[in-house]
Amino acid sequence: MKDSYPKGTTKEQWDQYSKDLNKHEQFIKDYKFFTDRICRHLNFIDHKKQWTIEEIRKTMIDEIDKSHSMDAPNKPGYFRANND
C-alpha cells in the first residue's frame, strides 16, 4: 500500500519535517527544564529580588510557549510561516 501525502508534498519532505519537529520538541522540553532550574537558582541567590519566582517563570514560560508555536518547523506544502 502506498503512503498518502498531501498534494504537492513528498515523503522526503515529511521525513525531514518529522526530524525537525522532534528536534524542536526536545529543545522546548530542555528549555522548560533549564528555565525552572534558573528560576529556582535566581530565587536562591537573591531572594529579595523585585520579581517573584512566579513572575519570572510565567514570563519565561510565555516566551517558551510563543517560541514553541512560532518557531516550529512548517509542515510541507505550507507556504506561510507559523508566525504569519
mmCIF file with all atom_site columns, C-alpha atoms in Angstrom:
data_model
loop_
_atom_site.group_PDB
_atom_site.id
_atom_site.type_symbol
_atom_site.label_atom_id
_atom_site.label_alt_id
_atom_site.label_comp_id
_atom_site.label_asym_id
_atom_site.label_entity_id
_atom_site.label_seq_id
_atom_site.pdbx_PDB_ins_code
_atom_site.Cartn_x
_atom_site.Cartn_y
_atom_site.Cartn_z
_atom_site.occupancy
_atom_site.B_iso_or_equiv
_atom_site.pdbx_formal_charge
_atom_site.auth_seq_id
_atom_site.auth_comp_id
_atom_site.auth_asym_id
_atom_site.auth_atom_id
_atom_site.pdbx_PDB_model_num
ATOM 1  C CA . MET A 1 1  ? 0.000  0.000  0.000  1.00 0.00 ? 1  MET A CA 1
ATOM 2  C CA . LYS A 1 2  ? 1.373  3.409  -0.983 1.00 0.00 ? 2  LYS A CA 1
ATOM 3  C CA . ASP A 1 3  ? 1.643  6.132  1.656  1.00 0.00 ? 3  ASP A CA 1
ATOM 4  C CA . SER A 1 4  ? -0.580 9.118  1.033  1.00 0.00 ? 4  SER A CA 1
ATOM 5  C CA . TYR A 1 5  ? 0.825  12.622 1.381  1.00 0.00 ? 5  TYR A CA 1
ATOM 6  C CA . PRO A 1 6  ? -0.918 15.942 0.901  1.00 0.00 ? 6  PRO A CA 1
ATOM 7  C CA . LYS A 1 7  ? -0.876 17.171 -2.681 1.00 0.00 ? 7  LYS A CA 1
ATOM 8  C CA . GLY A 1 8  ? 2.392  18.830 -3.634 1.00 0.00 ? 8  GLY A CA 1
ATOM 9  C CA . THR A 1 9  ? 4.443  17.199 -0.860 1.00 0.00 ? 9  THR A CA 1
ATOM 10 C CA . THR A 1 10 ? 6.809  14.249 -0.797 1.00 0.00 ? 10 THR A CA 1
ATOM 11 C CA . LYS A 1 11 ? 7.810  11.543 1.646  1.00 0.00 ? 11 LYS A CA 1
ATOM 12 C CA . GLU A 1 12 ? 11.241 13.144 1.936  1.00 0.00 ? 12 GLU A CA 1
ATOM 13 C CA . GLN A 1 13 ? 9.686  16.462 2.963  1.00 0.00 ? 13 GLN A CA 1
ATOM 14 C CA . TRP A 1 14 ? 7.579  14.748 5.629  1.00 0.00 ? 14 TRP A CA 1
ATOM 15 C CA . ASP A 1 15 ? 10.566 12.732 6.874  1.00 0.00 ? 15 ASP A CA 1
ATOM 16 C CA . GLN A 1 16 ? 12.608 15.937 7.216  1.00 0.00 ? 16 GLN A CA 1
ATOM 17 C CA . TYR A 1 17 ? 9.660  17.681 8.897  1.00 0.00 ? 17 TYR A CA 1
ATOM 18 C CA . SER A 1 18 ? 9.398  14.824 11.388 1.00 0.00 ? 18 SER A CA 1
ATOM 19 C CA . LYS A 1 19 ? 13.112 15.078 12.221 1.00 0.00 ? 19 LYS A CA 1
ATOM 20 C CA . ASP A 1 20 ? 12.913 18.874 12.561 1.00 0.00 ? 20 ASP A CA 1
ATOM 21 C CA . LEU A 1 21 ? 9.788  18.652 14.712 1.00 0.00 ? 21 LEU A CA 1
ATOM 22 C CA . ASN A 1 22 ? 11.345 16.064 17.048 1.00 0.00 ? 22 ASN A CA 1
ATOM 23 C CA . LYS A 1 23 ? 14.439 18.245 17.417 1.00 0.00 ? 23 LYS A CA 1
ATOM 24 C CA . HIS A 1 24 ? 12.257 21.287 18.115 1.00 0.00 ? 24 HIS A CA 1
ATOM 25 C CA . GLU A 1 25 ? 10.132 19.439 20.703 1.00 0.00 ? 25 GLU A CA 1
ATOM 26 C CA . GLN A 1 26 ? 13.279 18.236 22.509 1.00 0.00 ? 26 GLN A CA 1
ATOM 27 C CA . PHE A 1 27 ? 14.629 21.792 22.552 1.00 0.00 ? 27 PHE A CA 1
ATOM 28 C CA . ILE A 1 28 ? 11.398 23.098 24.110 1.00 0.00 ? 28 ILE A CA 1
ATOM 29 C CA . LYS A 1 29 ? 11.400 20.296 26.703 1.00 0.00 ? 29 LYS A CA 1
ATOM 30 C CA . ASP A 1 30 ? 15.023 21.038 27.630 1.00 0.00 ? 30 ASP A CA 1
ATOM 31 C CA . TYR A 1 31 ? 14.361 24.781 27.669 1.00 0.00 ? 31 TYR A CA 1
ATOM 32 C CA . LYS A 1 32 ? 11.485 24.371 30.129 1.00 0.00 ? 32 LYS A CA 1
ATOM 33 C CA . PHE A 1 33 ? 13.603 22.131 32.360 1.00 0.00 ? 33 PHE A CA 1
ATOM 34 C CA . PHE A 1 34 ? 16.501 24.573 32.491 1.00 0.00 ? 34 PHE A CA 1
ATOM 35 C CA . THR A 1 35 ? 14.196 27.572 32.872 1.00 0.00 ? 35 THR A CA 1
ATOM 36 C CA . ASP A 1 36 ? 12.796 26.049 36.040 1.00 0.00 ? 36 ASP A CA 1
ATOM 37 C CA . ARG A 1 37 ? 16.311 25.433 37.369 1.00 0.00 ? 37 ARG A CA 1
ATOM 38 C CA . ILE A 1 38 ? 17.328 29.009 36.542 1.00 0.00 ? 38 ILE A CA 1
ATOM 39 C CA . CYS A 1 39 ? 14.280 30.414 38.321 1.00 0.00 ? 39 CYS A CA 1
ATOM 40 C CA . ARG A 1 40 ? 14.974 28.387 41.439 1.00 0.00 ? 40 ARG A CA 1
ATOM 41 C CA . HIS A 1 41 ? 18.625 29.441 41.392 1.00 0.00 ? 41 HIS A CA 1
ATOM 42 C CA . LEU A 1 42 ? 17.754 33.139 40.992 1.00 0.00 ? 42 LEU A CA 1
ATOM 43 C CA . ASN A 1 43 ? 15.424 32.919 43.935 1.00 0.00 ? 43 ASN A CA 1
ATOM 44 C CA . PHE A 1 44 ? 18.145 31.192 45.959 1.00 0.00 ? 44 PHE A CA 1
ATOM 45 C CA . ILE A 1 45 ? 20.878 33.751 45.266 1.00 0.00 ? 45 ILE A CA 1
ATOM 46 C CA . ASP A 1 46 ? 18.664 36.849 45.542 1.00 0.00 ? 46 ASP A CA 1
ATOM 47 C CA . HIS A 1 47 ? 15.511 36.214 47.494 1.00 0.00 ? 47 HIS A CA 1
ATOM 48 C CA . LYS A 1 48 ? 14.945 39.992 47.806 1.00 0.00 ? 48 LYS A CA 1
ATOM 49 C CA . LYS A 1 49 ? 14.586 40.454 44.032 1.00 0.00 ? 49 LYS A CA 1
ATOM 50 C CA . GLN A 1 50 ? 11.584 42.557 42.995 1.00 0.00 ? 50 GLN A CA 1
ATOM 51 C CA . TRP A 1 51 ? 10.192 39.843 40.714 1.00 0.00 ? 51 TRP A CA 1
ATOM 52 C CA . THR A 1 52 ? 8.701  36.790 42.330 1.00 0.00 ? 52 THR A CA 1
ATOM 53 C CA . ILE A 1 53 ? 9.683  33.371 41.102 1.00 0.00 ? 53 ILE A CA 1
ATOM 54 C CA . GLU A 1 54 ? 6.150  33.001 39.733 1.00 0.00 ? 54 GLU A CA 1
ATOM 55 C CA . GLU A 1 55 ? 6.502  36.209 37.710 1.00 0.00 ? 55 GLU A CA 1
ATOM 56 C CA . ILE A 1 56 ? 9.853  35.136 36.297 1.00 0.00 ? 56 ILE A CA 1
ATOM 57 C CA . ARG A 1 57 ? 8.548  31.659 35.496 1.00 0.00 ? 57 ARG A CA 1
ATOM 58 C CA . LYS A 1 58 ? 5.353  32.984 33.868 1.00 0.00 ? 58 LYS A CA 1
ATOM 59 C CA . THR A 1 59 ? 7.312  35.448 31.729 1.00 0.00 ? 59 THR A CA 1
ATOM 60 C CA . MET A 1 60 ? 9.818  32.810 30.661 1.00 0.00 ? 60 MET A CA 1
ATOM 61 C CA . ILE A 1 61 ? 7.133  30.183 30.040 1.00 0.00 ? 61 ILE A CA 1
ATOM 62 C CA . ASP A 1 62 ? 5.153  32.683 27.937 1.00 0.00 ? 62 ASP A CA 1
ATOM 63 C CA . GLU A 1 63 ? 8.262  33.213 25.812 1.00 0.00 ? 63 GLU A CA 1
ATOM 64 C CA . ILE A 1 64 ? 8.802  29.457 25.546 1.00 0.00 ? 64 ILE A CA 1
ATOM 65 C CA . ASP A 1 65 ? 5.183  28.904 24.506 1.00 0.00 ? 65 ASP A CA 1
ATOM 66 C CA . LYS A 1 66 ? 5.476  31.644 21.900 1.00 0.00 ? 66 LYS A CA 1
ATOM 67 C CA . SER A 1 67 ? 8.675  30.076 20.572 1.00 0.00 ? 67 SER A CA 1
ATOM 68 C CA . HIS A 1 68 ? 7.062  26.640 20.615 1.00 0.00 ? 68 HIS A CA 1
ATOM 69 C CA . SER A 1 69 ? 4.325  27.706 18.219 1.00 0.00 ? 69 SER A CA 1
ATOM 70 C CA . MET A 1 70 ? 6.066  30.366 16.145 1.00 0.00 ? 70 MET A CA 1
ATOM 71 C CA . ASP A 1 71 ? 9.482  28.747 15.682 1.00 0.00 ? 71 ASP A CA 1
ATOM 72 C CA . ALA A 1 72 ? 8.267  25.212 14.971 1.00 0.00 ? 72 ALA A CA 1
ATOM 73 C CA . PRO A 1 73 ? 9.075  23.842 11.515 1.00 0.00 ? 73 PRO A CA 1
ATOM 74 C CA . ASN A 1 74 ? 6.389  24.337 8.880  1.00 0.00 ? 74 ASN A CA 1
ATOM 75 C CA . LYS A 1 75 ? 4.608  21.292 7.507  1.00 0.00 ? 75 LYS A CA 1
ATOM 76 C CA . PRO A 1 76 ? 5.479  20.510 3.889  1.00 0.00 ? 76 PRO A CA 1
ATOM 77 C CA . GLY A 1 77 ? 3.150  22.254 1.468  1.00 0.00 ? 77 GLY A CA 1
ATOM 78 C CA . TYR A 1 78 ? 2.528  25.232 3.745  1.00 0.00 ? 78 TYR A CA 1
ATOM 79 C CA . PHE A 1 79 ? 3.564  28.396 2.025  1.00 0.00 ? 79 PHE A CA 1
ATOM 80 C CA . ARG A 1 80 ? 3.219  30.644 5.039  1.00 0.00 ? 80 ARG A CA 1
ATOM 81 C CA . ALA A 1 81 ? 5.421  30.560 8.129  1.00 0.00 ? 81 ALA A CA 1
ATOM 82 C CA . ASN A 1 82 ? 3.992  29.588 11.522 1.00 0.00 ? 82 ASN A CA 1
ATOM 83 C CA . ASN A 1 83 ? 4.288  33.185 12.674 1.00 0.00 ? 83 ASN A CA 1
ATOM 84 C CA . ASP A 1 84 ? 2.329  34.716 9.739  1.00 0.00 ? 84 ASP A CA 1
#
